[in-house]
Coordinates of C-alpha atoms in Angstrom, one line a residue:
M1 CA 0.0 0.0 0.0
P2 CA 1.1 3.6 -0.6
E3 CA 2.7 5.4 2.3
E4 CA 0.7 8.0 4.3
N5 CA 0.4 11.2 2.1
P6 CA 1.4 14.3 4.2
L7 CA -0.5 16.5 1.6
L8 CA -3.7 15.0 2.8
T9 CA -3.1 14.5 6.5
G10 CA -0.3 16.8 7.6
D11 CA -0.7 20.2 9.3
I12 CA -1.7 22.6 6.5
A13 CA 0.8 25.4 7.2
T14 CA 3.7 22.9 7.6
V15 CA 2.8 21.1 4.4
L16 CA 2.6 24.3 2.4
R17 CA 5.9 25.5 3.8
K18 CA 7.7 22.2 3.0
Q19 CA 6.2 22.2 -0.5
S20 CA 7.3 25.8 -1.2
I21 CA 10.9 25.9 0.1
P22 CA 12.5 24.0 -2.8
M23 CA 10.7 26.2 -5.3
A24 CA 11.8 29.3 -3.5
I25 CA 15.5 28.2 -3.7
G26 CA 15.2 27.5 -7.4
A27 CA 13.4 30.8 -8.0
V28 CA 16.1 32.7 -6.1
C29 CA 18.7 31.2 -8.3
M30 CA 16.9 32.0 -11.6
I31 CA 16.1 35.6 -10.5
L32 CA 19.7 36.2 -9.2
V33 CA 21.0 35.6 -12.7
N34 CA 18.9 38.4 -14.1
L35 CA 19.6 40.6 -11.0
I36 CA 23.3 40.1 -11.2
D37 CA 23.3 41.0 -15.0
T38 CA 21.3 44.1 -14.2
Y39 CA 23.6 45.2 -11.4
W40 CA 26.7 44.9 -13.4
A41 CA 25.1 46.5 -16.4
S42 CA 24.1 49.4 -14.2
Q43 CA 27.7 50.1 -13.5
L44 CA 28.4 50.7 -17.2
G45 CA 25.9 53.6 -17.5
T46 CA 22.3 54.5 -18.2
D47 CA 22.3 53.6 -21.9
E48 CA 23.7 50.1 -21.2
L49 CA 21.2 49.6 -18.4
A50 CA 18.3 50.8 -20.6
A51 CA 19.5 48.4 -23.3
L52 CA 19.5 45.4 -21.0
S53 CA 16.0 46.4 -19.8
F54 CA 14.7 46.5 -23.4
T55 CA 15.9 42.8 -23.8
F56 CA 13.9 41.5 -20.8
P57 CA 10.5 40.9 -22.4
V58 CA 12.0 39.4 -25.5
I59 CA 14.3 37.0 -23.5
G60 CA 11.2 36.4 -21.3
I61 CA 9.3 35.1 -24.3
L62 CA 12.0 32.6 -25.2
I63 CA 12.5 31.5 -21.6
N64 CA 8.7 30.9 -21.2
V65 CA 8.5 29.0 -24.5
S66 CA 11.3 26.8 -23.1
I67 CA 9.5 26.4 -19.8
G68 CA 6.3 25.3 -21.6
L69 CA 8.3 22.7 -23.5
M70 CA 9.9 21.6 -20.2
I71 CA 6.5 21.2 -18.6
G72 CA 5.2 19.2 -21.6
T73 CA 8.3 17.0 -21.4
S74 CA 8.0 16.4 -17.7
V75 CA 4.4 15.4 -17.8
A76 CA 4.8 13.1 -20.8
I77 CA 7.8 11.3 -19.5
A78 CA 6.3 11.0 -16.0
R79 CA 3.4 9.0 -17.4
V80 CA 5.7 6.7 -19.4
I81 CA 8.0 6.1 -16.4
G82 CA 4.9 5.5 -14.3
S83 CA 3.8 2.8 -16.7
G84 CA 7.2 1.1 -16.4
H85 CA 8.3 1.7 -20.0
I86 CA 11.8 3.0 -19.4
E87 CA 13.0 2.5 -23.0
E88 CA 10.1 4.5 -24.3
A89 CA 10.9 7.2 -21.7
K90 CA 14.5 7.3 -23.0
N91 CA 13.3 7.8 -26.6
L92 CA 10.7 10.4 -25.6
A93 CA 13.4 12.4 -23.6
T94 CA 15.7 12.3 -26.6
H95 CA 13.0 13.4 -29.1
A96 CA 11.8 16.1 -26.7
I97 CA 15.4 17.6 -26.6
Y98 CA 15.5 17.5 -30.4
L99 CA 12.2 19.4 -30.4
G100 CA 13.6 22.0 -28.1
F101 CA 16.6 22.5 -30.4
M102 CA 14.3 23.0 -33.4
I103 CA 11.8 25.4 -31.8
V104 CA 14.2 27.6 -29.9
G105 CA 16.6 27.5 -32.8
F106 CA 13.8 28.7 -35.2
V107 CA 12.6 31.4 -32.8
S108 CA 16.2 32.6 -32.2
F109 CA 16.9 32.8 -35.9
I110 CA 13.8 34.9 -36.4
G111 CA 14.8 37.1 -33.5
L112 CA 18.3 37.5 -34.8
I113 CA 17.3 38.8 -38.2
S114 CA 14.5 41.0 -36.9
Q115 CA 16.1 42.4 -33.7
E116 CA 16.7 46.0 -35.0
Y117 CA 13.1 46.4 -36.2
L118 CA 11.7 44.8 -33.0
F119 CA 13.6 46.9 -30.5
A120 CA 13.1 50.1 -32.5
W121 CA 9.3 49.3 -32.3
L122 CA 9.7 48.9 -28.6
G123 CA 11.1 52.4 -28.4
A124 CA 14.8 51.9 -28.3
D125 CA 16.6 55.0 -29.6
E126 CA 19.8 55.3 -31.7
K127 CA 22.1 55.5 -28.7
V128 CA 20.7 52.4 -27.0
L129 CA 20.0 50.1 -30.1
P130 CA 23.7 49.2 -30.8
H131 CA 24.1 48.0 -27.2
I132 CA 20.9 45.9 -27.5
T133 CA 22.0 44.2 -30.8
S134 CA 25.5 43.4 -29.6
F135 CA 24.0 41.7 -26.5
M136 CA 21.1 39.9 -28.2
T137 CA 23.2 38.6 -31.1
I138 CA 25.3 36.6 -28.6
W139 CA 22.3 35.7 -26.6
Y140 CA 20.3 34.4 -29.6
A141 CA 23.3 32.4 -30.9
S142 CA 23.8 30.7 -27.5
S143 CA 20.1 29.9 -26.9
I144 CA 20.9 26.2 -27.2
F145 CA 22.6 26.4 -23.8
L146 CA 19.3 27.7 -22.3
I147 CA 17.0 25.1 -23.7
V148 CA 19.0 21.9 -23.1
P149 CA 19.4 22.3 -19.3
M150 CA 15.7 23.2 -19.0
M151 CA 14.5 20.2 -21.0
I152 CA 16.9 17.9 -19.0
N153 CA 15.4 19.4 -15.8
G154 CA 12.0 18.5 -17.1
V155 CA 13.1 14.9 -17.6
L156 CA 14.6 14.7 -14.1
R157 CA 11.5 16.1 -12.5
A158 CA 9.5 13.5 -14.3
K159 CA 11.6 10.9 -12.3
G160 CA 10.8 12.7 -9.1
D161 CA 14.2 14.3 -8.8
A162 CA 13.7 17.9 -7.8
R163 CA 17.1 18.2 -6.2
T164 CA 19.3 18.0 -9.3
P165 CA 17.3 20.7 -11.2
M166 CA 17.7 22.9 -8.2
I167 CA 21.5 22.3 -8.2
V168 CA 21.6 23.1 -11.9
M169 CA 19.9 26.4 -11.3
M170 CA 22.2 27.2 -8.4
M171 CA 25.2 26.5 -10.5
G172 CA 24.0 28.9 -13.2
A173 CA 23.6 31.7 -10.6
V174 CA 27.0 31.1 -9.0
F175 CA 28.8 30.9 -12.4
N176 CA 27.1 34.0 -13.6
G177 CA 28.0 36.0 -10.5
I178 CA 31.6 35.0 -11.0
F179 CA 31.9 35.6 -14.7
D180 CA 30.0 38.8 -15.0
P181 CA 32.6 41.2 -13.5
I182 CA 35.4 39.3 -15.2
F183 CA 34.0 39.6 -18.7
I184 CA 32.4 43.0 -18.3
F185 CA 35.2 44.9 -16.5
T186 CA 38.4 42.8 -16.3
L187 CA 38.2 41.9 -20.0
D188 CA 36.6 45.3 -20.8
M189 CA 33.9 43.8 -22.9
G190 CA 31.0 45.9 -21.6
L191 CA 27.5 44.7 -22.2
E192 CA 28.7 42.0 -24.6
G193 CA 30.7 40.6 -21.7
A194 CA 27.5 40.1 -19.8
A195 CA 26.1 38.1 -22.7
W196 CA 29.3 36.0 -22.9
A197 CA 29.3 35.5 -19.1
T198 CA 25.7 34.2 -19.3
T199 CA 26.6 32.0 -22.3
L200 CA 29.6 30.4 -20.5
S201 CA 27.5 29.9 -17.3
R202 CA 24.8 28.1 -19.2
A203 CA 27.3 26.0 -21.2
L204 CA 28.8 24.7 -18.0
T205 CA 25.4 23.9 -16.5
M206 CA 24.4 22.2 -19.7
L207 CA 27.5 20.0 -19.5
Y208 CA 26.6 19.0 -15.9
A209 CA 23.0 18.4 -16.7
S210 CA 23.9 16.4 -19.7
Y211 CA 26.2 14.2 -17.7
I212 CA 23.4 13.5 -15.2
L213 CA 21.0 12.6 -18.0
I214 CA 23.3 10.5 -20.1
V215 CA 25.6 8.8 -17.6
R216 CA 23.7 8.7 -14.3
E217 CA 20.1 8.4 -15.5
K218 CA 20.8 6.8 -18.9
L219 CA 17.8 8.6 -20.3
F220 CA 19.3 9.8 -23.6
D221 CA 19.8 7.8 -26.7
L222 CA 21.5 9.7 -29.6
H223 CA 19.9 8.3 -32.7
I224 CA 18.0 9.4 -35.8
P225 CA 14.4 8.4 -35.4
S226 CA 11.9 7.8 -38.2
P227 CA 9.6 10.8 -39.0
K228 CA 6.7 8.8 -37.6
Q229 CA 8.4 8.2 -34.3
M230 CA 9.5 11.8 -34.0
I231 CA 6.0 13.2 -34.8
E232 CA 4.3 10.8 -32.3
S233 CA 6.7 11.9 -29.5
W234 CA 6.4 15.6 -30.3
K235 CA 2.6 15.3 -30.3
V236 CA 2.7 13.9 -26.7
V237 CA 5.0 16.7 -25.5
L238 CA 3.2 19.5 -27.4
R239 CA -0.2 18.5 -26.1
V240 CA 0.8 20.0 -22.8
G241 CA 3.7 22.2 -23.9
V242 CA 1.8 24.4 -26.3
P243 CA -1.0 25.5 -23.9
A244 CA 1.6 26.0 -21.1
S245 CA 3.9 28.1 -23.5
I246 CA 1.0 30.3 -24.7
T247 CA -0.1 31.0 -21.1
N248 CA 3.4 31.7 -19.9
V249 CA 4.2 34.0 -22.9
L250 CA 1.3 36.4 -22.1
G251 CA 3.3 38.0 -19.3
P252 CA 6.4 38.8 -21.4
V253 CA 4.1 40.1 -24.3
A254 CA 2.4 42.4 -21.9
T255 CA 5.9 43.5 -20.5
A256 CA 6.9 44.3 -24.1
M257 CA 3.9 46.6 -24.5
L258 CA 4.6 48.2 -21.2
T259 CA 8.2 48.7 -22.1
A260 CA 7.1 50.5 -25.2
I261 CA 4.9 52.8 -23.1
V262 CA 7.7 53.4 -20.6
A263 CA 10.1 54.2 -23.4
T264 CA 8.2 57.3 -24.3
H265 CA 9.5 58.8 -21.1
G266 CA 13.2 58.3 -22.0
S267 CA 16.1 55.8 -21.5
A268 CA 16.3 56.6 -17.7
A269 CA 12.7 55.4 -17.3
V270 CA 13.4 52.2 -19.2
A271 CA 16.5 51.6 -17.1
A272 CA 14.5 52.1 -13.9
Y273 CA 11.7 49.9 -15.2
G274 CA 14.1 47.0 -15.8
I275 CA 15.7 47.4 -12.3
G276 CA 12.3 47.7 -10.6
A277 CA 11.0 44.6 -12.2
R278 CA 14.1 42.6 -11.1
V279 CA 13.8 43.8 -7.5
E280 CA 10.1 43.0 -7.7
S281 CA 10.8 39.5 -8.8
L282 CA 13.1 38.9 -5.9
V283 CA 10.7 40.4 -3.3
L284 CA 7.8 38.3 -4.5
I285 CA 9.6 35.0 -4.4
A286 CA 7.8 33.9 -1.3
P287 CA 4.2 34.1 -2.7
L288 CA 5.5 32.7 -6.0
A289 CA 7.0 29.7 -4.3
L290 CA 3.9 29.3 -2.1
S291 CA 1.6 29.2 -5.2
S292 CA 3.8 26.4 -6.6
G293 CA 3.4 24.4 -3.4
L294 CA -0.3 25.2 -3.1
S295 CA -1.2 23.6 -6.4
P296 CA -0.5 19.9 -5.5
F297 CA -2.0 20.5 -2.1
I298 CA -5.3 21.9 -3.5
G299 CA -5.4 19.2 -6.3
Q300 CA -4.9 16.2 -4.1
N301 CA -7.2 17.4 -1.3
W302 CA -9.9 18.3 -3.9
G303 CA -9.5 14.8 -5.4
A304 CA -9.7 13.3 -1.9
H305 CA -13.1 15.0 -1.2
L306 CA -11.5 17.1 1.6
E307 CA -13.2 20.4 0.6
D308 CA -12.9 21.9 4.0
R309 CA -9.1 21.3 3.9
V310 CA -9.0 22.9 0.4
A311 CA -10.8 26.0 1.7
K312 CA -8.5 26.3 4.8
G313 CA -5.4 25.8 2.7
F314 CA -6.5 28.4 0.1
Q315 CA -7.5 30.9 2.8
L316 CA -4.1 30.4 4.6
A317 CA -2.2 31.0 1.4
L318 CA -4.3 34.0 0.5
N319 CA -3.8 35.6 3.9
F320 CA 0.0 35.0 3.7
S321 CA 0.3 36.5 0.2
I322 CA -1.7 39.6 1.2
L323 CA 0.3 40.1 4.4
W324 CA 3.6 39.5 2.5
G325 CA 2.6 42.0 -0.2
L326 CA 1.6 44.7 2.4
G327 CA 4.8 44.1 4.3
A328 CA 6.9 44.3 1.1
F329 CA 5.2 47.6 0.1
L330 CA 5.9 49.2 3.5
I331 CA 9.6 48.1 3.4
L332 CA 10.1 49.3 -0.2
L333 CA 8.3 52.5 0.6
A334 CA 11.0 53.3 3.1
L335 CA 14.1 51.8 1.4
A336 CA 13.4 52.7 -2.3
P337 CA 16.0 55.6 -2.4
Q338 CA 18.7 53.4 -0.9
I339 CA 18.0 50.6 -3.3
A340 CA 18.1 53.1 -6.2
V341 CA 21.5 54.3 -5.3
V342 CA 22.9 50.7 -5.4
F343 CA 21.9 50.3 -9.0
S344 CA 22.7 53.7 -10.6
E345 CA 24.6 57.0 -10.0
D346 CA 22.4 58.8 -12.5
K347 CA 20.0 61.0 -10.6
A348 CA 17.2 60.6 -13.2
V349 CA 17.4 56.8 -13.0
Q350 CA 17.5 56.9 -9.2
E351 CA 14.4 59.1 -9.1
A352 CA 12.6 56.7 -11.6
I353 CA 13.6 53.6 -9.6
T354 CA 12.4 55.2 -6.4
L355 CA 9.1 56.0 -8.0
Y356 CA 8.7 52.5 -9.3
L357 CA 9.5 50.9 -5.9
R358 CA 7.0 53.2 -4.1
V359 CA 4.1 53.0 -6.6
V360 CA 4.1 49.5 -8.1
P361 CA 4.3 47.6 -4.7
I362 CA 0.8 49.1 -3.9
G363 CA -0.4 46.1 -6.0
F364 CA 1.9 43.5 -4.5
A365 CA -0.8 42.2 -2.1
S366 CA -3.3 41.9 -5.0
Y367 CA -0.7 40.2 -7.2
G368 CA 0.2 37.7 -4.5
A369 CA -3.5 36.9 -4.0
M370 CA -3.8 36.5 -7.8
L371 CA -1.0 33.9 -7.8
M372 CA -2.9 31.8 -5.2
V373 CA -6.2 32.0 -7.1
N374 CA -4.5 31.0 -10.4
S375 CA -2.7 28.1 -8.7
S376 CA -5.9 26.8 -7.2
F377 CA -7.9 27.0 -10.4
N378 CA -5.2 25.1 -12.2
A379 CA -5.2 22.4 -9.5
M380 CA -9.0 22.1 -9.7
D381 CA -8.9 21.7 -13.5
H382 CA -10.2 25.1 -14.2
A383 CA -7.1 26.2 -16.1
F384 CA -9.2 28.3 -18.5
R385 CA -10.2 30.6 -15.7
S386 CA -6.6 31.0 -14.7
S387 CA -5.7 31.9 -18.2
V388 CA -8.5 34.4 -18.4
L389 CA -7.4 36.1 -15.2
S390 CA -3.8 36.3 -16.5
V391 CA -5.1 38.0 -19.7
L392 CA -7.3 40.3 -17.7
R393 CA -4.4 41.4 -15.4
S394 CA -1.8 41.9 -18.1
I395 CA -3.4 42.7 -21.4
V396 CA -6.9 44.0 -20.5
F397 CA -6.2 46.0 -17.3
A398 CA -2.5 46.7 -16.9
V399 CA -1.6 47.8 -20.4
P400 CA -4.6 50.1 -21.1
L401 CA -4.4 51.6 -17.6
A402 CA -0.7 52.2 -18.0
W403 CA -1.3 53.9 -21.3
V404 CA -4.0 56.2 -19.9
G405 CA -1.9 56.9 -16.8
S406 CA 1.1 57.8 -19.0
H407 CA -1.0 60.5 -20.7
F408 CA -2.3 62.1 -17.5
L409 CA 0.3 61.4 -14.9
A410 CA 3.4 60.7 -16.9
L411 CA 5.7 57.9 -15.6
E412 CA 3.9 57.7 -12.2
G413 CA 0.6 57.0 -14.1
V414 CA 2.3 54.1 -15.9
F415 CA 3.3 52.5 -12.6
L416 CA -0.1 53.1 -11.1
G417 CA -1.6 51.3 -14.0
L418 CA 0.6 48.3 -13.3
A419 CA -0.6 48.3 -9.6
C420 CA -4.3 48.6 -10.5
G421 CA -4.2 45.8 -13.1
S422 CA -3.6 43.2 -10.3
F423 CA -6.2 44.8 -8.0
F424 CA -9.1 44.6 -10.5
S425 CA -8.3 41.1 -11.8
V426 CA -7.9 39.6 -8.4
L427 CA -11.3 40.9 -7.3
I428 CA -12.8 38.8 -10.1
G429 CA -10.6 35.8 -9.3
I430 CA -11.4 35.7 -5.6
R431 CA -15.2 35.9 -6.4
W432 CA -14.9 33.0 -8.8
M433 CA -12.9 31.0 -6.3
R434 CA -15.4 31.7 -3.5
N435 CA -18.3 30.5 -5.7
L436 CA -16.4 27.4 -6.6
L437 CA -15.8 26.5 -2.9
S438 CA -19.3 27.4 -1.8
N439 CA -22.2 25.0 -1.6
T440 CA -24.5 27.2 -3.6
L441 CA -22.7 27.0 -6.9
H442 CA -25.2 24.5 -8.3
D443 CA -28.8 23.8 -7.6
H444 CA -29.4 20.4 -6.0
G445 CA -32.2 18.8 -7.9
E446 CA -32.4 19.6 -11.6
S447 CA -34.7 17.5 -13.8
K448 CA -33.8 15.8 -17.0
K449 CA -35.8 18.5 -18.8
E450 CA -33.6 21.2 -17.3
I451 CA -30.4 19.5 -18.4
S452 CA -31.6 18.4 -21.9
E453 CA -29.0 20.8 -23.4
E454 CA -26.1 19.0 -21.6
I455 CA -27.4 15.5 -22.6
A456 CA -27.8 16.6 -26.2
Y457 CA -24.2 17.9 -26.2
L458 CA -22.8 14.6 -24.9
I459 CA -24.8 12.6 -27.4
T460 CA -24.2 14.7 -30.5
H461 CA -20.5 14.9 -29.9
T462 CA -20.0 11.1 -29.2
C463 CA -19.2 8.8 -32.1
K464 CA -22.2 7.2 -33.7
E465 CA -21.2 3.7 -32.6
C466 CA -21.2 4.8 -29.0
T467 CA -24.3 7.0 -28.6
A468 CA -26.5 4.2 -27.2
R469 CA -23.8 3.5 -24.5
M470 CA -23.5 7.2 -23.7
H471 CA -27.2 7.4 -23.3
S472 CA -27.0 4.5 -20.8
L473 CA -24.1 6.2 -18.9
I474 CA -26.2 9.3 -18.5
D475 CA -29.3 7.4 -17.4
E476 CA -27.3 5.4 -14.8
M477 CA -25.7 8.5 -13.4
L478 CA -28.9 10.4 -13.1
K479 CA -30.3 7.5 -11.0
L480 CA -27.7 8.3 -8.3
E481 CA -28.6 10.6 -5.5
K482 CA -28.6 14.4 -6.3
V483 CA -26.6 14.0 -9.6
S484 CA -27.0 16.8 -12.1
L485 CA -25.2 17.8 -15.3
H486 CA -23.6 21.2 -16.1
K487 CA -21.4 22.5 -18.9
V488 CA -18.0 23.1 -17.2
R489 CA -16.2 24.6 -20.3
S490 CA -16.9 24.9 -24.0
D491 CA -16.2 21.3 -24.8
A492 CA -17.1 19.3 -21.6
V493 CA -20.1 18.3 -19.4
G494 CA -19.6 17.8 -15.7
F495 CA -21.5 15.4 -13.4
F496 CA -22.2 17.2 -10.1
V497 CA -23.6 16.3 -6.7
E498 CA -24.5 19.7 -5.2
S499 CA -21.3 21.8 -5.7
R500 CA -19.0 18.7 -5.9
Q501 CA -17.8 17.7 -9.4
L502 CA -17.6 14.0 -9.8
G503 CA -15.9 14.3 -13.1
H504 CA -16.5 15.7 -16.6
I505 CA -16.6 14.2 -20.0
H506 CA -15.1 15.6 -23.2
P507 CA -17.2 13.4 -25.6
S508 CA -14.5 13.9 -28.3
G509 CA -12.0 11.9 -26.3
H510 CA -11.8 11.5 -22.5
V511 CA -13.3 11.7 -19.0
D512 CA -11.4 13.6 -16.3
L513 CA -12.0 12.9 -12.6
P514 CA -10.7 14.2 -9.2
L515 CA -9.7 11.2 -7.1
P516 CA -7.8 10.5 -3.9
M517 CA -4.2 10.0 -4.9
E518 CA -3.7 6.6 -3.3
L519 CA -6.8 5.3 -5.1
G520 CA -5.9 7.0 -8.3
Q521 CA -2.4 5.4 -8.2
V522 CA -3.9 2.0 -7.9
L523 CA -6.2 2.7 -10.8
V524 CA -3.2 3.9 -12.9
K525 CA -1.5 0.6 -12.0
N526 CA -4.6 -1.3 -13.1
K527 CA -4.7 0.7 -16.4
K528 CA -8.2 2.1 -15.7
V529 CA -6.9 5.7 -15.7
T530 CA -3.8 7.7 -16.5
H531 CA -2.5 10.8 -14.8
H532 CA -4.1 14.0 -16.1
R533 CA -2.2 15.5 -19.0
L534 CA -1.9 18.9 -17.3
H535 CA -2.0 18.0 -13.6
E536 CA 0.5 15.1 -13.0
D537 CA 0.5 15.3 -9.2
N538 CA -2.6 17.3 -8.5
G539 CA -5.2 14.6 -7.9
W540 CA -6.8 14.6 -11.4
F541 CA -6.9 11.5 -13.6
T542 CA -8.0 10.7 -17.1
H543 CA -9.6 7.8 -19.0
E544 CA -9.6 7.9 -22.8
L545 CA -12.9 7.3 -24.6
H546 CA -12.5 5.5 -27.9
N547 CA -15.2 2.8 -27.9
N548 CA -18.2 1.3 -25.9
E549 CA -15.9 -0.5 -23.5
D550 CA -14.2 2.8 -22.6
I551 CA -17.6 4.4 -21.9
D552 CA -18.4 1.5 -19.6
I553 CA -15.2 2.1 -17.6
A554 CA -16.0 5.9 -17.6
L555 CA -19.4 5.0 -16.0
W556 CA -17.6 2.8 -13.4
L557 CA -15.2 5.6 -12.6
L558 CA -18.0 8.2 -12.2
E559 CA -19.9 5.8 -9.9
L560 CA -16.7 5.3 -7.9
S561 CA -16.4 9.1 -7.5
H562 CA -20.1 9.2 -6.4
A563 CA -19.5 6.4 -3.9
I564 CA -16.6 8.4 -2.3
Y565 CA -18.9 11.4 -2.0
E566 CA -21.5 9.2 -0.2
V567 CA -18.7 8.0 2.1
R568 CA -17.9 11.6 3.0
T569 CA -21.6 12.7 3.5
R570 CA -23.5 9.6 4.7
G571 CA -20.6 7.5 6.1
L572 CA -19.4 4.0 5.2
C573 CA -21.9 2.2 7.2
D574 CA -25.0 3.7 5.5
D575 CA -27.0 1.2 3.5
L576 CA -27.0 3.3 0.3
T577 CA -23.2 3.7 0.5
Q578 CA -22.7 0.0 1.0
Q579 CA -24.9 -0.8 -2.0
E580 CA -22.9 1.6 -4.2
I581 CA -19.6 0.2 -3.1
A582 CA -20.8 -3.4 -3.6
H583 CA -22.0 -2.5 -7.1
L584 CA -18.5 -1.5 -8.1
N585 CA -16.9 -4.9 -7.6
L586 CA -13.6 -3.4 -6.5
S587 CA -10.5 -5.5 -6.6
K588 CA -8.8 -6.2 -3.2
E589 CA -6.1 -3.5 -3.9
E590 CA -8.8 -1.0 -5.0
N591 CA -10.9 -1.7 -1.9
E592 CA -7.8 -1.3 0.4
A593 CA -7.1 2.0 -1.1
L594 CA -10.7 3.1 -0.7
M595 CA -10.7 2.1 3.0
K596 CA -7.6 4.2 3.5
V597 CA -9.5 7.1 2.0
V598 CA -12.4 6.3 4.4
R599 CA -10.1 6.3 7.4
R600 CA -8.6 9.7 6.4
I601 CA -12.1 11.2 6.0
R602 CA -13.1 9.9 9.4
A603 CA -9.9 11.3 11.0
F604 CA -10.5 14.7 9.4
K605 CA -14.1 14.9 10.6
A606 CA -13.0 13.8 14.1
A607 CA -10.4 16.6 14.1

């Protein structure tokens, strides 16, 4: 039997802290690389600092594309390893790295030939543009050293190794800190030296990560695959990688627009914007790391039907992020001038940095709360809402408000627009989240007539050979206590008991269910489900729908989810609960896992 899962039974504050610390260490290392570059560039002068600030959104787009590919690689390989197919995992890892080469290479080539036009559009003037192109030419040419370690980190995370990726990121930060002053000042290479320092740092981390992948883990097989093999592997990676990349890229795209607005106020303003954003990233590491740790906590407890625990964990994270944001605002309000002096001797830049660090942090509490809301939505399989909130914050609110603010209040108005973007979007997000966690989200007893639209959607979008069996599934589910149907997104229908979603069907291909992790792992082993394509460790599982037999298994899974709900509300000893469990004909291993869930539910209620 699986060991006791601390995410489901441990003290909530302790669990979230332990989940967040490794992420915080890794994030510090990544942010330090940028902050170190920014600091040393600031010693060169305002034009060089402004040049580096112009590069941040463009570099951010490439990095976030790479992160999306890393996520897709990690999820895909984790599933294969979980199924025991190590050779397939090796091939998939190899093909994924090939894919990373191709995509980042193509994007870098386009960036290389268009950089002068792009940065001129962003507002770079003739004094700053040569510094940008000299830096970015080296950066684009060395992008291979960025993508390979990230893809390898994704493979290692898929094996459950979070320590080695953390070491890789720490090495990059340490090397960059050592090489920057040597290349920039000792070798007198200026901003080009910063690019070469980053290149060498990443090359060394790539060598270390490659050694781990090839020698220690033996998960790389240099070969030329057939086009069919390559395409099949790439499909698996891109199924998760593309949505993740698109969502991640929204931030840098918004940053590019904001940089163009800031640039209308001069190079000093752009330089200050770049420094302020780096300091902001460092200050907000704690809520960022907590949002990462919150996701598996919310997902697994939601799947385990521990809604009260979900609500407590979310509220705890929300309170922490708001308090952290308010504390950071007060500290930066007092220390902004001192921080500005560290990064620049130019009075205009110092004044703009001080302005940034006194105005933008007004929105830190809102931004931290936004991170918690987005993380929770992702964990509960409402990623669309998370994406909508990200678009609202960055594109819909922040950019237009910054543009309006720029016209009426100059640079201060731009920074106020940034702060307000988080505030307005998080109000919407928290309201959505409260509704999702409340018991009034859905009516309790809808008739078949009232849900005819949902039934029609499921039937018309199911293959003709399976429509009769889908009808049967719907009829059987509606016989269960309090079950109703609701559209949960544009292409899926969910089965609900009150506000609790038992699962939802995408009739074009699969059923997704939140299940207790220990029970879900047994079902994965028994090949009744696989881990969710987007939520590997968050308590969501998937079953593909290709034929009538698959629909029968989908019905069994939904009935199992309903039985767990009955255990939580009626108790194991209730006659109706016993009838539902007996009807499932669970295997010995499945029944043992269910009993473990029952014991945990009882313990939580007793507490």
